[in-house]
C-alpha positions as a Python dict, from the first residue, in 0.01 Angstrom:
ca = {
    (1, 'M'): (0, 0, 0),
    (2, 'S'): (145, 330, -117),
    (3, 'T'): (199, 605, 153),
    (4, 'A'): (-56, 836, -13),
    (5, 'L'): (-378, 586, 16),
    (6, 'L'): (-256, 505, 395),
    (7, 'A'): (-238, 878, 416),
    (8, 'L'): (-608, 883, 297),
    (9, 'L'): (-724, 567, 491),
    (10, 'S'): (-590, 659, 801),
    (11, 'A'): (-717, 1003, 800),
    (12, 'Y'): (-1071, 871, 725),
    (13, 'V'): (-1082, 589, 941),
    (14, 'L'): (-958, 787, 1261),
    (15, 'V'): (-1167, 1129, 1173),
    (16, 'L'): (-1471, 908, 1162),
    (17, 'A'): (-1391, 734, 1469),
    (18, 'V'): (-1345, 1063, 1640),
    (19, 'E'): (-1664, 1248, 1490),
    (20, 'L'): (-1949, 938, 1510),
    (21, 'P'): (-1997, 1004, 1886),
    (22, 'D'): (-1874, 1360, 1872),
    (23, 'K'): (-2063, 1692, 1905),
    (24, 'T'): (-1999, 1762, 1481),
    (25, 'M'): (-2279, 1496, 1472),
    (26, 'I'): (-2487, 1636, 1747),
    (27, 'A'): (-2536, 1975, 1566),
    (28, 'T'): (-2586, 1871, 1262),
    (29, 'L'): (-2893, 1633, 1362),
    (30, 'V'): (-2998, 1947, 1550),
    (31, 'L'): (-2983, 2176, 1246),
    (32, 'T'): (-3154, 1909, 1009),
    (33, 'T'): (-3463, 1906, 1290),
    (34, 'R'): (-3507, 2265, 1195),
    (35, 'F'): (-3388, 2313, 846),
    (36, 'R'): (-3453, 2082, 550),
    (37, 'A'): (-3199, 1847, 478),
    (38, 'W'): (-3022, 1936, 166),
    (39, 'P'): (-2891, 2290, 259),
    (40, 'V'): (-2760, 2177, 588),
    (41, 'L'): (-2571, 1916, 458),
    (42, 'V'): (-2402, 2163, 173),
    (43, 'G'): (-2370, 2412, 467),
    (44, 'V'): (-2196, 2174, 694),
    (45, 'S'): (-1993, 2026, 405),
    (46, 'L'): (-1875, 2369, 309),
    (47, 'A'): (-1762, 2420, 680),
    (48, 'F'): (-1557, 2098, 711),
    (49, 'A'): (-1394, 2119, 368),
    (50, 'V'): (-1293, 2505, 498),
    (51, 'Q'): (-1156, 2350, 788),
    (52, 'S'): (-1000, 2070, 697),
    (53, 'T'): (-786, 2300, 452),
    (54, 'I'): (-716, 2508, 743),
    (55, 'A'): (-578, 2221, 958),
    (56, 'V'): (-427, 2079, 654),
    (57, 'L'): (-241, 2425, 546),
    (58, 'F'): (-151, 2470, 908),
    (59, 'G'): (-88, 2153, 1040),
    (60, 'R'): (195, 2213, 1257),
    (61, 'A'): (95, 2554, 1376),
    (62, 'L'): (-242, 2441, 1475),
    (63, 'T'): (-52, 2157, 1697),
    (64, 'L'): (187, 2408, 1858),
    (65, 'L'): (-106, 2634, 1952),
    (66, 'P'): (-155, 2609, 2365),
    (67, 'E'): (-399, 2376, 2452),
    (68, 'S'): (-532, 2558, 2713),
    (69, 'L'): (-612, 2870, 2504),
    (70, 'V'): (-772, 2630, 2216),
    (71, 'A'): (-979, 2487, 2479),
    (72, 'A'): (-1114, 2795, 2641),
    (73, 'V'): (-1207, 2941, 2321),
    (74, 'V'): (-1397, 2607, 2269),
    (75, 'A'): (-1579, 2607, 2588),
    (76, 'A'): (-1681, 2932, 2486),
    (77, 'L'): (-1845, 2892, 2182),
    (78, 'F'): (-2014, 2589, 2353),
    (79, 'G'): (-2111, 2813, 2663),
    (80, 'L'): (-2302, 3048, 2370),
    (81, 'G'): (-2463, 2781, 2219),
    (82, 'A'): (-2595, 2616, 2476),
    (83, 'F'): (-2727, 2931, 2606),
    (84, 'L'): (-2884, 3012, 2264),
    (85, 'L'): (-3054, 2656, 2267),
    (86, 'L'): (-3134, 2631, 2587),
    (87, 'R'): (-3305, 3027, 2576),
    (88, 'E'): (-3520, 2940, 2285),
    (89, 'G'): (-3580, 2559, 2413),
    (90, 'F'): (-3747, 2700, 2747),
    (91, 'S'): (-3914, 3016, 2574),
    (92, 'T'): (-4316, 2999, 2629),
    (93, 'A'): (-4337, 3139, 2275),
    (94, 'D'): (-4462, 2856, 2036),
    (95, 'E'): (-4513, 2565, 2298),
    (96, 'S'): (-4721, 2409, 2036),
    (97, 'G'): (-4409, 2181, 1948),
    (98, 'E'): (-4469, 2253, 1608),
    (99, 'D'): (-4182, 2402, 1386),
    (100, 'A'): (-4205, 2641, 1119),
    (101, 'A'): (-4239, 2371, 820),
    (102, 'R'): (-4551, 2237, 1011),
    (103, 'Q'): (-4749, 2550, 1101),
    (104, 'G'): (-4768, 2653, 772),
    (105, 'V'): (-4520, 2951, 831),
    (106, 'K'): (-4314, 3054, 544),
    (107, 'P'): (-3994, 2807, 495),
    (108, 'V'): (-3657, 2921, 561),
    (109, 'T'): (-3448, 2996, 224),
    (110, 'F'): (-3223, 2734, 120),
    (111, 'L'): (-2927, 2978, 137),
    (112, 'R'): (-3020, 3112, 486),
    (113, 'S'): (-3021, 2754, 599),
    (114, 'A'): (-2706, 2676, 440),
    (115, 'A'): (-2525, 2976, 593),
    (116, 'T'): (-2650, 2920, 925),
    (117, 'S'): (-2548, 2535, 898),
    (118, 'F'): (-2219, 2684, 785),
    (119, 'G'): (-2149, 2924, 1080),
    (120, 'V'): (-2259, 2691, 1362),
    (121, 'L'): (-1995, 2390, 1221),
    (122, 'F'): (-1759, 2643, 1111),
    (123, 'A'): (-1720, 2772, 1459),
    (124, 'A'): (-1749, 2400, 1638),
    (125, 'E'): (-1510, 2263, 1467),
    (126, 'W'): (-1219, 2484, 1582),
    (127, 'G'): (-982, 2296, 1782),
    (128, 'D'): (-1183, 2004, 1786),
    (129, 'A'): (-1038, 1626, 1787),
    (130, 'S'): (-1067, 1568, 1394),
    (131, 'Q'): (-882, 1902, 1340),
    (132, 'L'): (-574, 1854, 1506),
    (133, 'A'): (-585, 1491, 1394),
    (134, 'T'): (-606, 1599, 1067),
    (135, 'A'): (-314, 1872, 1108),
    (136, 'G'): (-113, 1576, 1314),
    (137, 'L'): (-146, 1306, 1004),
    (138, 'S'): (-59, 1585, 739),
    (139, 'A'): (264, 1672, 925),
    (140, 'R'): (301, 1267, 989),
    (141, 'Y'): (280, 1174, 640),
    (142, 'G'): (367, 1483, 394),
    (143, 'H'): (56, 1365, 195),
    (144, 'P'): (-169, 1677, 295),
    (145, 'L'): (-382, 1640, -1),
    (146, 'M'): (-453, 1287, 53),
    (147, 'V'): (-468, 1382, 419),
    (148, 'G'): (-734, 1620, 349),
    (149, 'A'): (-944, 1435, 150),
    (150, 'G'): (-976, 1122, 399),
    (151, 'S'): (-1071, 1399, 671),
    (152, 'L'): (-1331, 1571, 443),
    (153, 'L'): (-1486, 1253, 356),
    (154, 'A'): (-1535, 1111, 684),
    (155, 'L'): (-1659, 1428, 819),
    (156, 'I'): (-1902, 1423, 509),
    (157, 'T'): (-2000, 1080, 590),
    (158, 'V'): (-2049, 1180, 996),
    (159, 'A'): (-2292, 1466, 852),
    (160, 'A'): (-2464, 1263, 578),
    (161, 'V'): (-2580, 1019, 889),
    (162, 'A'): (-2660, 1325, 1100),
    (163, 'V'): (-2878, 1448, 842),
    (164, 'F'): (-3076, 1113, 775),
    (165, 'I'): (-3110, 1083, 1131),
    (166, 'G'): (-3221, 1436, 1181),
    (167, 'H'): (-3464, 1396, 908),
    (168, 'K'): (-3642, 1075, 1041),
    (169, 'V'): (-3697, 1226, 1373),
    (170, 'R'): (-3794, 1566, 1247),
    (171, 'G'): (-4153, 1496, 1267),
    (172, 'R'): (-4185, 1252, 1546),
    (173, 'L'): (-4009, 1461, 1835),
    (174, 'K'): (-4132, 1837, 1914),
    (175, 'P'): (-3860, 2065, 1844),
    (176, 'K'): (-3835, 2285, 2208),
    (177, 'L'): (-3733, 1916, 2335),
    (178, 'L'): (-3460, 1882, 2101),
    (179, 'Q'): (-3340, 2204, 2156),
    (180, 'R'): (-3338, 2123, 2538),
    (181, 'I'): (-3147, 1797, 2480),
    (182, 'A'): (-2901, 1949, 2233),
    (183, 'G'): (-2890, 2289, 2479),
    (184, 'F'): (-2769, 2028, 2780),
    (185, 'A'): (-2538, 1843, 2513),
    (186, 'F'): (-2360, 2172, 2429),
    (187, 'A'): (-2334, 2264, 2810),
    (188, 'V'): (-2160, 1954, 2864),
    (189, 'F'): (-1900, 2021, 2586),
    (190, 'A'): (-1855, 2351, 2708),
    (191, 'L'): (-1775, 2227, 3093),
    (192, 'L'): (-1551, 1968, 2925),
    (193, 'A'): (-1357, 2214, 2761),
    (194, 'V'): (-1331, 2425, 3075),
    (195, 'V'): (-1169, 2142, 3267),
    (196, 'Q'): (-949, 2088, 2970),
    (197, 'A'): (-869, 2459, 2969),
    (198, 'F'): (-793, 2488, 3334),
    (199, 'V'): (-645, 2108, 3459),
}
């Protein structure tokens, strides 16, 4: 097996293993319960493409950043996400449990859904284990394009699984319940990042 193919497969398997149980999948699933599936998949895939490119281009630089600084920024981002999700999840407005698509309200545009999905995942991926793994593999194998491709394929695989699940459960679960669950999950991720930053 060539080194380039080994780099691609290593990146795919490692990033897939790291991301399947990660916040990336949860965030994508929550986005799919709020927006149509295709714009979410496009938005998160573009975010992953940019983040994979950044990880490959700055492979060693990313791994040299102080872990505590990266963890503190990640904690702040997830803390903000938890606050926004929980505020909306516990708001008294729209207690019917119906989302905009089922209420007959004008649906959110493709561009807005994709842009929101891009922004959420782009912010969530900073300092993520998959980004650091991609950077490390890029430095190790010396095949940045193959490592980047393997990482991106793994991230898109995770996003596709999350979009599929989110699309299936969208009509069965109340959006406010999902927002509360996601908000508490984001709060846990924020606390873990705080522990990592200061321990």
